[in-house]
Amino acid sequence: MSLNAFESLFHFSAKHLSSLSKDSSWLPSPADLEGFRKAQNLAYSAAVTVSKELRPGMTEKEAAKLLKSYLHDHGARSFIHRPFAWFGDRSRFLNLGFYMRYLPSDRKLKEDDVYILDVSPVVKGYTGDIGYTNSLSPHPELTRAKNFLLELRKEIPVLFLKAKTPGEVWRRVNERVLEAGFANCHALYPFAVLGHRVYRKFPFANFSSYLLPVSYVSWFSYQALLSFSKRGVFPETLTEEHKGEKLGLWAIEPHIGGNGFGAKFEEIIVVEKDRVYWLSDDVPHITEQKG
């Protein structure tokens, strides 16, 4: 089956099966929320620390290795997906095509590059899936993109409250991105996901994660693949076709494209019946702007 045919089958299935979720409406206790914050804080700490170590000439593979080492040194043994690093035009996700091309490459960082770091450690069963965008030198176009992403961050909780389905959130975010003059890069992700669900029970969280070197699944640890197989991939992923339950926790990752670069953030949002809020405002894309 070709890649396009596989993606078409996914979107057709998501349209009809995304409402068949089992425990998607689970809402966390205060203790659970604190567990997720600690995991998210560790993930951001890794991204910010490694960001300060990046230098021209370093490769995406080297950056990803630094991310993995930082998380391992700070006690994270398992993860949802392997650490990612995308430099320059690769952060734009244009013409990547095959799934394996999204993985860290030998692309070297240049002085005027934008870069994205993305990690997802698991800490005591809690996941912290984040994305962090920056550049080595001042980049006015990136500044405009990051300012728009902050505007979008304010709007997304309202979109969740008003939307009847997660798919409506996807479509409205897409409209806002295009209205602002950017490209929708998360539409270029495999299956065009805006985000995915976050659960407390991450299987075998105390064991080291391993990867399967097979196409798309090579992104994910075996624990994540077990989670997908248990709950079903369609309720897990926030796509344009998703017609299931909104309630619960989501890792949201709007990814936009400018001229030769991409920019994103990713963090956890909590969706309750009458309230939607980000897990924390103590995140780099907020604090660095204030600083």
Backbone as CSV, one residue per row, in Angstrom:
resi,resn,N_x,N_y,N_z,CA_x,CA_y,CA_z,C_x,C_y,C_z
1,MET,0.847,-1.193,0.000,0.000,0.000,0.000,0.884,1.246,0.000
2,SER,0.588,2.209,-0.868,1.383,3.423,-0.946,1.134,4.300,0.270
3,LEU,2.043,5.264,0.484,1.905,6.175,1.619,0.613,6.976,1.525
4,ASN,0.298,7.494,0.341,-0.926,8.282,0.161,-2.163,7.438,0.415
5,ALA,-2.136,6.201,-0.049,-3.281,5.316,0.168,-3.446,5.010,1.650
6,PHE,-2.319,4.804,2.335,-2.355,4.520,3.767,-2.947,5.695,4.537
7,GLU,-2.512,6.929,4.203,-3.033,8.118,4.873,-4.515,8.299,4.570
8,SER,-4.931,8.041,3.333,-6.351,8.167,2.963,-7.198,7.188,3.762
9,LEU,-6.688,5.970,3.938,-7.403,4.974,4.730,-7.514,5.422,6.177
10,PHE,-6.434,6.016,6.707,-6.469,6.509,8.084,-7.554,7.561,8.260
11,HIS,-7.588,8.567,7.366,-8.557,9.654,7.507,-9.990,9.146,7.348
12,PHE,-10.208,8.198,6.450,-11.535,7.609,6.291,-11.943,6.887,7.566
13,SER,-11.010,6.115,8.126,-11.308,5.365,9.350,-11.525,6.299,10.533
14,ALA,-10.709,7.364,10.629,-10.851,8.307,11.732,-12.219,8.958,11.727
15,LYS,-12.704,9.263,10.552,-14.012,9.917,10.421,-15.116,9.069,11.008
16,HIS,-14.975,7.752,10.908,-16.043,6.848,11.333,-15.774,6.159,12.667
17,LEU,-14.521,6.153,13.115,-14.179,5.397,14.325,-13.700,6.250,15.484
18,SER,-13.469,7.557,15.264,-12.889,8.381,16.315,-13.812,8.550,17.516
19,SER,-15.099,8.313,17.339,-16.035,8.453,18.457,-16.044,7.228,19.355
20,LEU,-15.341,6.174,18.970,-15.357,4.926,19.732,-14.245,4.896,20.765
21,SER,-14.139,5.931,21.588,-13.098,5.991,22.601,-13.573,5.331,23.886
22,LYS,-12.607,4.759,24.631,-12.950,4.024,25.844,-12.841,4.906,27.088
23,ASP,-11.617,5.303,27.442,-11.412,6.061,28.668,-10.907,7.463,28.376
24,SER,-11.284,8.004,27.214,-10.743,9.290,26.788,-11.203,10.443,27.656
25,SER,-12.360,10.305,28.319,-12.892,11.411,29.106,-12.359,11.431,30.533
26,TRP,-11.359,10.578,30.827,-10.745,10.569,32.158,-10.172,11.938,32.473
27,LEU,-10.487,12.432,33.669,-9.957,13.718,34.107,-9.056,13.514,35.324
28,PRO,-7.956,14.224,35.402,-6.955,13.986,36.440,-7.323,14.597,37.784
29,SER,-6.783,14.007,38.834,-6.882,14.578,40.175,-5.829,15.667,40.314
30,PRO,-5.892,16.482,41.381,-4.828,17.468,41.606,-3.443,16.841,41.663
31,ALA,-3.344,15.656,42.276,-2.051,14.977,42.339,-1.570,14.570,40.951
32,ASP,-2.506,14.111,40.121,-2.151,13.756,38.749,-1.667,14.974,37.975
33,LEU,-2.364,16.095,38.126,-1.960,17.317,37.429,-0.536,17.716,37.806
34,GLU,-0.213,17.573,39.087,1.143,17.909,39.525,2.157,16.953,38.903
35,GLY,1.786,15.699,38.760,2.672,14.741,38.109,2.935,15.107,36.661
36,PHE,1.893,15.515,35.959,2.069,15.942,34.568,2.919,17.209,34.487
37,ARG,2.724,18.142,35.429,3.535,19.375,35.413,5.015,19.049,35.574
38,LYS,5.327,18.137,36.483,6.731,17.781,36.689,7.330,17.170,35.432
39,ALA,6.572,16.316,34.758,7.060,15.719,33.523,7.236,16.777,32.440
40,GLN,6.263,17.677,32.338,6.353,18.735,31.335,7.520,19.679,31.636
41,ASN,7.709,19.991,32.929,8.826,20.863,33.306,10.175,20.231,32.949
42,LEU,10.291,18.922,33.182,11.536,18.236,32.825,11.765,18.305,31.317
43,ALA,10.708,18.100,30.546,10.839,18.140,29.088,11.299,19.516,28.616
44,TYR,10.692,20.579,29.173,11.106,21.929,28.789,12.521,22.234,29.266
45,SER,12.880,21.752,30.438,14.232,21.962,30.941,15.254,21.346,29.990
46,ALA,14.948,20.160,29.469,15.843,19.513,28.512,15.986,20.356,27.253
47,ALA,14.857,20.832,26.725,14.886,21.602,25.475,15.646,22.917,25.645
48,VAL,15.391,23.627,26.740,16.040,24.921,26.958,17.537,24.742,27.200
49,THR,17.905,23.720,27.992,19.315,23.473,28.283,20.080,23.117,27.011
50,VAL,19.527,22.207,26.218,20.194,21.808,24.978,20.227,22.967,23.992
51,SER,19.173,23.778,23.987,19.140,24.950,23.098,20.348,25.843,23.335
52,LYS,20.751,26.003,24.593,21.888,26.858,24.929,23.225,26.241,24.513
53,GLU,23.216,24.946,24.243,24.441,24.260,23.853,24.610,24.164,22.337
54,LEU,23.579,24.521,21.595,23.653,24.391,20.140,24.617,25.408,19.548
55,ARG,25.363,24.963,18.555,26.339,25.804,17.869,26.281,25.511,16.369
56,PRO,26.652,26.486,15.547,26.719,26.225,14.098,27.586,25.009,13.807
57,GLY,27.125,24.183,12.898,27.859,22.977,12.539,27.375,21.724,13.225
58,MET,26.600,21.855,14.326,26.046,20.678,14.985,24.922,20.111,14.125
59,THR,24.727,18.807,14.192,23.690,18.157,13.399,22.436,17.908,14.239
60,GLU,21.341,17.646,13.551,20.095,17.287,14.239,20.301,16.039,15.086
61,LYS,21.058,15.077,14.575,21.305,13.850,15.333,22.055,14.143,16.626
62,GLU,23.005,15.059,16.568,23.758,15.413,17.768,22.866,16.112,18.784
63,ALA,21.989,16.992,18.309,21.063,17.667,19.220,20.115,16.670,19.867
64,ALA,19.598,15.726,19.079,18.687,14.712,19.619,19.399,13.848,20.658
65,LYS,20.669,13.554,20.418,21.443,12.760,21.388,21.625,13.524,22.691
66,LEU,21.858,14.833,22.598,21.976,15.649,23.811,20.664,15.661,24.589
67,LEU,19.545,15.756,23.881,18.232,15.730,24.540,18.029,14.402,25.275
68,LYS,18.340,13.314,24.606,18.180,11.995,25.213,19.071,11.844,26.442
69,SER,20.305,12.319,26.348,21.238,12.203,27.474,20.768,13.021,28.668
70,TYR,20.251,14.224,28.396,19.768,15.075,29.491,18.614,14.381,30.221
71,LEU,17.665,13.873,29.460,16.507,13.228,30.080,16.931,11.985,30.859
72,HIS,17.850,11.207,30.299,18.329,10.004,30.984,19.054,10.377,32.276
73,ASP,19.881,11.425,32.217,20.621,11.857,33.407,19.706,12.391,34.497
74,HIS,18.504,12.796,34.123,17.550,13.324,35.098,16.435,12.327,35.411
75,GLY,16.701,11.058,35.129,15.826,10.000,35.618,14.745,9.509,34.698
76,ALA,14.626,10.063,33.496,13.586,9.616,32.571,14.099,8.415,31.778
77,ARG,13.454,7.282,31.948,13.877,6.066,31.267,12.977,5.706,30.082
78,SER,11.782,6.254,30.050,10.869,5.932,28.961,10.285,7.210,28.384
79,PHE,9.646,7.103,27.242,9.152,8.272,26.521,8.068,7.841,25.546
80,ILE,7.311,8.811,25.044,6.312,8.513,24.020,6.998,8.324,22.675
81,HIS,7.817,9.307,22.302,8.527,9.214,21.036,9.980,9.631,21.244
82,ARG,10.822,9.289,20.320,12.238,9.635,20.404,12.418,11.150,20.349
83,PRO,13.494,11.713,20.869,13.738,13.145,20.760,13.903,13.564,19.296
84,PHE,13.291,14.681,18.960,13.382,15.222,17.608,14.127,16.548,17.629
85,ALA,14.819,16.820,16.525,15.417,18.136,16.292,15.316,18.414,14.801
86,TRP,14.793,19.597,14.453,14.673,19.990,13.053,15.304,21.362,12.887
87,PHE,16.211,21.484,11.934,16.954,22.717,11.720,16.565,23.379,10.397
88,GLY,16.515,24.711,10.419,16.341,25.482,9.205,15.111,25.109,8.413
89,ASP,15.286,24.843,7.106,14.156,24.546,6.249,13.459,23.247,6.645
90,ARG,14.171,22.348,7.321,13.515,21.106,7.759,12.484,21.371,8.847
91,SER,12.617,22.472,9.580,11.607,22.816,10.585,10.281,23.211,9.932
92,ARG,10.321,23.453,8.635,9.134,23.840,7.860,8.336,22.631,7.396
93,PHE,8.950,21.416,7.465,8.319,20.143,7.088,7.898,20.096,5.623
94,LEU,8.575,20.845,4.766,8.202,20.868,3.361,8.985,19.799,2.603
95,ASN,8.264,18.987,1.828,8.867,17.977,0.958,9.636,16.895,1.714
96,LEU,9.257,16.631,2.952,9.918,15.532,3.659,9.448,14.174,3.140
97,GLY,8.142,14.079,2.862,7.625,12.870,2.225,7.544,11.682,3.159
98,PHE,8.534,10.784,3.094,8.479,9.540,3.853,8.651,9.787,5.350
99,TYR,8.028,8.934,6.140,8.055,9.085,7.587,9.477,9.131,8.140
100,MET,10.356,8.307,7.606,11.712,8.243,8.141,12.468,9.558,7.960
101,ARG,12.059,10.388,7.023,12.753,11.651,6.781,12.451,12.699,7.853
102,TYR,11.455,12.433,8.694,11.164,13.346,9.801,12.133,13.124,10.962
103,LEU,12.807,11.991,10.964,13.716,11.673,12.059,14.955,12.565,12.002
104,PRO,15.642,12.760,13.136,16.847,13.599,13.142,17.835,13.169,12.063
105,SER,18.404,14.152,11.365,19.251,13.886,10.211,20.655,14.459,10.428
106,ASP,21.449,14.407,9.368,22.793,14.987,9.407,22.780,16.463,9.004
107,ARG,21.598,17.046,8.898,21.498,18.479,8.565,22.224,19.291,9.631
108,LYS,23.155,20.150,9.209,23.945,20.950,10.144,23.282,22.295,10.416
109,LEU,23.384,22.742,11.640,22.795,24.004,12.057,23.622,25.176,11.529
110,LYS,22.929,26.173,10.975,23.567,27.393,10.489,23.245,28.553,11.427
111,GLU,24.054,29.598,11.348,23.917,30.731,12.266,22.537,31.374,12.191
112,ASP,21.941,31.438,11.009,20.654,32.119,10.853,19.466,31.161,10.848
113,ASP,19.683,29.916,11.276,18.619,28.909,11.274,17.639,29.077,12.430
114,VAL,16.383,28.752,12.150,15.403,28.454,13.184,15.507,26.962,13.478
115,TYR,15.294,26.564,14.727,15.308,25.143,15.050,14.163,24.814,15.994
116,ILE,13.729,23.566,15.929,12.672,23.046,16.803,13.206,21.816,17.518
117,LEU,13.001,21.771,18.834,13.332,20.607,19.647,12.033,20.050,20.226
118,ASP,11.899,18.731,20.236,10.633,18.112,20.640,10.943,16.836,21.414
119,VAL,10.506,16.779,22.675,10.769,15.604,23.513,9.517,15.221,24.291
120,SER,9.495,13.963,24.771,8.287,13.470,25.466,8.645,12.472,26.560
121,PRO,9.333,12.901,27.608,9.703,11.960,28.669,8.496,11.497,29.477
122,VAL,8.673,10.353,30.109,7.690,9.828,31.055,8.329,9.814,32.432
123,VAL,7.669,10.446,33.394,8.186,10.551,34.759,7.156,9.954,35.716
124,LYS,7.494,8.821,36.297,6.603,8.121,37.228,5.223,7.899,36.614
125,GLY,5.210,7.544,35.353,3.960,7.247,34.661,3.305,8.438,34.005
126,TYR,3.801,9.638,34.273,3.229,10.855,33.694,4.061,11.306,32.492
127,THR,3.383,11.748,31.452,4.077,12.147,30.234,4.157,13.668,30.125
128,GLY,5.244,14.131,29.511,5.428,15.559,29.269,5.897,15.780,27.840
129,ASP,4.972,15.891,26.912,5.294,16.006,25.489,5.322,17.480,25.097
130,ILE,6.502,17.989,24.698,6.630,19.431,24.438,7.377,19.699,23.128
131,GLY,7.171,20.907,22.604,7.920,21.394,21.467,8.434,22.782,21.765
132,TYR,9.663,23.063,21.349,10.319,24.331,21.672,10.999,24.867,20.420
133,THR,10.734,26.129,20.084,11.285,26.759,18.885,12.159,27.938,19.258
134,ASN,13.320,28.058,18.587,14.186,29.205,18.824,15.134,29.365,17.630
135,SER,16.058,30.292,17.736,17.061,30.509,16.693,18.363,30.944,17.346
136,LEU,19.473,30.708,16.661,20.765,31.087,17.217,20.944,32.604,17.254
137,SER,20.479,33.277,16.235,20.630,34.730,16.136,19.251,35.371,16.004
138,PRO,19.130,36.666,16.263,17.826,37.331,16.131,17.185,37.062,14.778
139,HIS,15.885,36.806,14.808,15.175,36.395,13.594,13.793,37.063,13.621
140,PRO,13.640,38.234,12.995,12.372,38.980,13.053,11.158,38.181,12.583
141,GLU,11.321,37.381,11.536,10.179,36.599,11.049,9.765,35.550,12.068
142,LEU,10.748,34.952,12.745,10.413,33.994,13.795,9.704,34.701,14.944
143,THR,10.149,35.890,15.285,9.484,36.653,16.355,8.014,36.874,16.027
144,ARG,7.712,37.228,14.781,6.315,37.417,14.382,5.540,36.109,14.484
145,ALA,6.171,35.017,14.064,5.505,33.717,14.135,5.229,33.312,15.579
146,LYS,6.202,33.542,16.464,6.014,33.176,17.867,4.953,34.045,18.534
147,ASN,4.875,35.317,18.148,3.822,36.190,18.683,2.443,35.693,18.261
148,PHE,2.328,35.250,17.007,1.051,34.701,16.557,0.710,33.424,17.313
149,LEU,1.711,32.569,17.540,1.453,31.336,18.279,0.953,31.628,19.691
150,LEU,1.453,32.693,20.310,0.964,33.073,21.634,-0.484,33.536,21.563
151,GLU,-0.846,34.252,20.504,-2.252,34.631,20.315,-3.108,33.378,20.169
152,LEU,-2.619,32.441,19.381,-3.359,31.200,19.165,-3.491,30.417,20.465
153,ARG,-2.453,30.445,21.272,-2.504,29.757,22.565,-3.631,30.302,23.436
154,LYS,-3.867,31.613,23.397,-4.960,32.212,24.166,-6.323,31.783,23.629
155,GLU,-6.405,31.561,22.326,-7.685,31.258,21.692,-8.077,29.787,21.799
156,ILE,-7.107,28.896,21.861,-7.407,27.463,21.798,-8.325,26.993,22.932
157,PRO,-8.147,27.425,24.194,-9.108,27.000,25.220,-10.543,27.408,24.895
158,VAL,-10.721,28.590,24.331,-12.062,29.048,23.944,-12.609,28.183,22.817
159,LEU,-11.747,27.818,21.884,-12.178,26.960,20.784,-12.664,25.612,21.310
160,PHE,-11.959,25.051,22.273,-12.379,23.775,22.853,-13.731,23.903,23.543
161,LEU,-13.956,25.010,24.237,-15.236,25.206,24.918,-16.390,25.290,23.932
162,LYS,-16.177,25.989,22.822,-17.258,26.239,21.873,-17.482,25.093,20.891
163,ALA,-16.430,24.364,20.574,-16.531,23.327,19.541,-17.348,22.129,20.024
164,LYS,-18.054,21.517,19.110,-18.803,20.312,19.431,-17.905,19.079,19.410
165,THR,-16.882,19.120,18.585,-15.971,17.985,18.455,-14.529,18.478,18.383
166,PRO,-13.551,17.614,18.686,-12.150,18.007,18.504,-11.834,18.399,17.065
167,GLY,-12.496,17.752,16.098,-12.267,18.087,14.701,-12.568,19.542,14.387
168,GLU,-13.562,20.110,15.054,-13.877,21.524,14.851,-12.742,22.407,15.343
169,VAL,-12.068,22.014,16.414,-10.909,22.766,16.900,-9.819,22.757,15.830
170,TRP,-9.561,21.588,15.259,-8.553,21.470,14.192,-8.869,22.443,13.051
171,ARG,-10.121,22.450,12.616,-10.480,23.273,11.458,-10.377,24.760,11.763
172,ARG,-10.747,25.166,12.958,-10.667,26.584,13.302,-9.216,27.030,13.455
173,VAL,-8.374,26.194,14.050,-6.953,26.521,14.143,-6.368,26.662,12.741
174,ASN,-6.736,25.762,11.848,-6.266,25.846,10.465,-6.675,27.178,9.834
175,GLU,-7.899,27.596,10.041,-8.379,28.866,9.495,-7.567,30.036,10.036
176,ARG,-7.307,30.037,11.334,-6.561,31.134,11.949,-5.131,31.200,11.420
177,VAL,-4.505,30.037,11.245,-3.140,29.993,10.735,-3.079,30.581,9.327
178,LEU,-3.992,30.168,8.480,-3.999,30.652,7.101,-4.365,32.132,7.032
179,GLU,-5.304,32.571,7.872,-5.689,33.989,7.906,-4.496,34.870,8.275
180,ALA,-3.616,34.360,9.119,-2.456,35.125,9.570,-1.313,35.096,8.558
181,GLY,-1.484,34.365,7.466,-0.471,34.343,6.431,0.606,33.287,6.588
182,PHE,0.362,32.312,7.457,1.319,31.225,7.653,0.810,29.943,6.997
183,ALA,1.694,28.979,6.844,1.304,27.654,6.369,0.967,26.772,7.571
184,ASN,0.081,25.830,7.368,-0.277,24.875,8.413,0.648,23.676,8.304
185,CYS,1.716,23.674,9.100,2.692,22.581,9.023,2.196,21.315,9.708
186,HIS,1.341,21.434,10.731,0.868,20.191,11.339,-0.051,19.425,10.383
187,ALA,-0.542,20.100,9.331,-1.264,19.381,8.282,-0.326,18.498,7.465
188,LEU,0.995,18.747,7.578,1.991,17.954,6.878,2.494,16.781,7.715
189,TYR,2.096,16.717,8.999,2.495,15.601,9.842,1.849,14.322,9.290
190,PRO,2.431,13.179,9.586,1.706,11.938,9.310,0.324,11.976,9.967
191,PHE,-0.710,11.822,9.171,-2.113,11.844,9.595,-2.607,13.239,9.957
192,ALA,-1.785,14.278,9.741,-2.189,15.675,9.934,-2.766,15.924,11.321
193,VAL,-2.030,15.554,12.356,-2.529,15.679,13.721,-2.174,17.045,14.315
194,LEU,-3.128,17.626,15.023,-2.887,18.846,15.793,-2.431,18.515,17.203
195,GLY,-2.655,17.291,17.608,-2.262,16.875,18.948,-2.704,15.448,19.210
196,HIS,-2.578,15.023,20.446,-2.972,13.669,20.821,-3.346,13.647,22.289
197,ARG,-4.059,12.624,22.680,-4.473,12.504,24.073,-3.298,12.155,24.977
198,VAL,-3.453,12.512,26.243,-2.447,12.226,27.261,-3.129,11.431,28.367
199,TYR,-2.514,10.315,28.766,-3.105,9.440,29.772,-2.157,9.235,30.947
200,ARG,-2.729,8.917,32.075,-1.944,8.648,33.278,-1.236,7.310,33.203
201,LYS,-1.934,6.304,32.704,-1.396,4.951,32.745,-0.532,4.679,31.516
202,PHE,0.725,5.017,31.625,1.659,4.729,30.552,2.270,3.356,30.824
203,PRO,2.084,2.376,29.937,2.502,1.000,30.237,4.009,0.843,30.413
204,PHE,4.393,0.091,31.444,5.803,-0.233,31.707,6.673,1.022,31.771
205,ALA,6.163,2.037,32.478,6.838,3.333,32.506,8.200,3.276,33.183
206,ASN,8.431,2.276,34.039,9.705,2.200,34.756,10.783,1.446,33.975
207,PHE,10.419,0.974,32.777,11.371,0.243,31.956,11.868,1.138,30.822
208,SER,13.087,0.910,30.390,13.644,1.693,29.289,12.838,1.481,28.017
209,SER,12.722,2.543,27.238,11.987,2.477,25.978,12.895,2.006,24.856
210,TYR,12.306,1.230,23.971,13.016,0.792,22.772,12.195,1.169,21.550
211,LEU,12.868,1.225,20.413,12.238,1.672,19.178,12.272,0.569,18.139
212,LEU,11.244,0.556,17.304,11.195,-0.383,16.194,11.576,0.367,14.917
213,PRO,12.628,-0.077,14.218,13.108,0.659,13.040,12.262,0.389,11.802
214,VAL,10.959,0.673,11.906,10.044,0.413,10.801,9.177,1.644,10.563
215,SER,9.470,2.405,9.532,8.656,3.525,9.061,8.134,4.375,10.212
216,TYR,6.816,4.661,10.217,6.229,5.593,11.159,6.393,5.137,12.609
217,VAL,6.317,3.805,12.838,6.389,3.326,14.217,7.778,3.518,14.808
218,SER,8.773,3.820,13.965,10.113,4.060,14.497,10.169,5.343,15.305
219,TRP,9.137,6.184,15.209,9.073,7.398,16.025,8.838,7.055,17.490
220,PHE,8.076,5.974,17.739,7.485,5.748,19.045,8.151,4.620,19.815
221,SER,8.093,4.738,21.148,8.557,3.661,22.007,7.548,2.518,21.971
222,TYR,7.997,1.332,22.404,7.073,0.199,22.408,5.931,0.447,23.387
223,GLN,6.197,1.222,24.468,5.124,1.518,25.414,4.029,2.349,24.754
224,ALA,4.433,3.340,23.945,3.447,4.161,23.252,2.642,3.325,22.267
225,LEU,3.312,2.417,21.579,2.605,1.562,20.625,1.610,0.653,21.346
226,LEU,1.978,0.186,22.544,1.037,-0.608,23.327,-0.186,0.222,23.717
227,SER,0.051,1.501,24.069,-1.051,2.389,24.427,-1.982,2.589,23.241
228,PHE,-1.392,2.813,22.063,-2.209,2.986,20.860,-3.040,1.737,20.583
229,SER,-2.414,0.581,20.706,-3.119,-0.662,20.396,-4.239,-0.936,21.392
230,LYS,-4.052,-0.495,22.627,-5.071,-0.724,23.663,-6.280,0.176,23.466
231,ARG,-6.031,1.466,23.214,-7.122,2.437,23.157,-7.596,2.718,21.743
232,GLY,-6.755,2.409,20.773,-7.095,2.712,19.391,-6.503,4.045,18.978
233,VAL,-5.892,4.096,17.807,-5.194,5.302,17.386,-6.144,6.445,17.075
234,PHE,-7.377,6.142,16.662,-8.283,7.204,16.223,-8.764,8.093,17.367
235,PRO,-9.159,7.533,18.524,-9.495,8.422,19.650,-8.281,9.162,20.203
236,GLU,-7.074,8.635,19.958,-5.858,9.216,20.521,-5.425,10.489,19.807
237,THR,-5.674,10.585,18.512,-5.104,11.663,17.711,-6.152,12.708,17.363
238,LEU,-5.756,13.990,17.455,-6.660,15.087,17.147,-6.475,15.454,15.669
239,THR,-7.372,14.952,14.856,-7.354,15.205,13.428,-8.590,16.001,13.029
240,GLU,-8.619,16.432,11.784,-9.764,17.180,11.264,-11.046,16.362,11.315
241,GLU,-10.912,15.040,11.273,-12.094,14.175,11.211,-12.605,13.738,12.583
242,HIS,-11.899,14.070,13.653,-12.225,13.524,14.975,-13.615,13.982,15.430
243,LYS,-14.473,13.008,15.713,-15.842,13.298,16.146,-16.117,12.792,17.553
244,GLY,-15.077,12.452,18.286,-15.261,11.858,19.603,-15.358,12.866,20.731
245,GLU,-15.066,12.407,21.924,-15.170,13.192,23.145,-14.062,14.243,23.214
246,LYS,-14.422,15.431,23.696,-13.416,16.477,23.904,-12.745,16.360,25.262
247,LEU,-13.491,15.928,26.284,-12.999,15.960,27.655,-11.720,15.152,27.820
248,GLY,-10.881,15.627,28.730,-9.648,14.925,29.015,-8.430,15.798,28.803
249,LEU,-7.285,15.171,28.730,-6.018,15.881,28.528,-5.526,15.661,27.107
250,TRP,-5.025,16.746,26.509,-4.469,16.687,25.164,-3.095,17.356,25.166
251,ALA,-2.178,16.818,24.399,-0.941,17.529,24.066,-1.188,18.206,22.725
252,ILE,-1.236,19.530,22.738,-1.591,20.310,21.552,-0.325,20.908,20.946
253,GLU,-0.162,20.801,19.612,1.073,21.259,18.977,0.818,21.972,17.643
254,PRO,0.304,23.196,17.690,0.164,23.948,16.437,1.532,24.270,15.850
255,HIS,1.700,23.954,14.594,2.998,24.097,13.916,2.756,24.916,12.652
256,ILE,3.385,26.077,12.568,3.144,26.980,11.453,4.417,27.190,10.642
257,GLY,4.247,27.582,9.376,5.383,27.756,8.496,5.495,29.160,7.948
258,GLY,6.711,29.683,7.978,7.009,30.962,7.356,7.917,30.756,6.158
259,ASN,8.681,31.758,5.812,9.562,31.708,4.654,10.846,30.946,4.993
260,GLY,10.846,29.634,4.697,12.026,28.818,4.929,12.193,28.310,6.345
261,PHE,11.182,28.439,7.194,11.292,27.937,8.570,9.917,27.562,9.101
262,GLY,9.919,26.791,10.163,8.690,26.457,10.871,8.822,26.828,12.331
263,ALA,7.685,26.960,13.013,7.674,27.284,14.440,6.486,26.590,15.091
264,LYS,6.679,26.138,16.315,5.595,25.462,17.012,5.791,25.596,18.518
265,PHE,4.743,25.283,19.250,4.866,24.955,20.658,4.054,23.690,20.863
266,GLU,4.320,23.007,21.928,3.500,21.865,22.322,3.453,21.811,23.834
267,GLU,2.242,21.656,24.353,2.061,21.537,25.796,0.700,20.926,26.085
268,ILE,0.472,20.586,27.335,-0.749,19.887,27.728,-1.857,20.884,28.050
269,ILE,-3.054,20.579,27.531,-4.249,21.357,27.850,-5.245,20.435,28.550
270,VAL,-5.960,20.981,29.535,-6.941,20.224,30.312,-8.329,20.669,29.875
271,VAL,-9.124,19.722,29.389,-10.464,20.039,28.886,-11.509,19.427,29.815
272,GLU,-12.158,20.285,30.594,-13.254,19.869,31.454,-14.577,20.288,30.819
273,LYS,-15.672,19.969,31.456,-16.981,20.254,30.858,-17.217,21.749,30.693
274,ASP,-16.902,22.523,31.713,-17.179,23.963,31.673,-15.920,24.807,31.802
275,ARG,-14.760,24.183,31.646,-13.515,24.917,31.810,-12.417,24.251,30.991
276,VAL,-11.622,25.067,30.316,-10.476,24.564,29.565,-9.282,25.444,29.901
277,TYR,-8.159,24.830,30.240,-6.998,25.619,30.633,-5.713,24.853,30.334
278,TRP,-4.652,25.612,30.115,-3.337,25.012,29.923,-2.820,24.503,31.269
279,LEU,-2.100,23.415,31.233,-1.599,22.809,32.458,-0.754,23.781,33.261
280,SER,0.020,24.632,32.570,0.896,25.578,33.251,1.161,26.769,32.346
281,ASP,1.337,27.938,32.968,1.797,29.111,32.224,3.285,29.348,32.432
282,ASP,3.909,28.483,33.221,5.349,28.577,33.448,6.062,27.749,32.380
283,VAL,5.948,28.206,31.139,6.537,27.521,29.984,7.412,28.526,29.233
284,PRO,8.455,28.070,28.554,9.423,29.008,27.961,8.833,30.021,27.003
285,HIS,7.859,29.632,26.164,7.327,30.581,25.202,6.514,31.684,25.874
286,ILE,6.184,31.510,27.154,5.561,32.594,27.937,6.627,33.359,28.714
287,THR,7.468,32.663,29.448,8.451,33.312,30.327,9.530,34.053,29.532
288,GLU,9.931,33.502,28.392,10.964,34.185,27.613,10.450,35.482,27.013
289,GLN,9.176,35.519,26.689,8.594,36.753,26.173,8.567,37.817,27.262
290,LYS,8.213,37.407,28.483,8.165,38.355,29.600,9.570,38.846,29.945
291,GLY,10.552,37.927,29.792,11.924,38.299,30.126,12.498,39.281,29.146
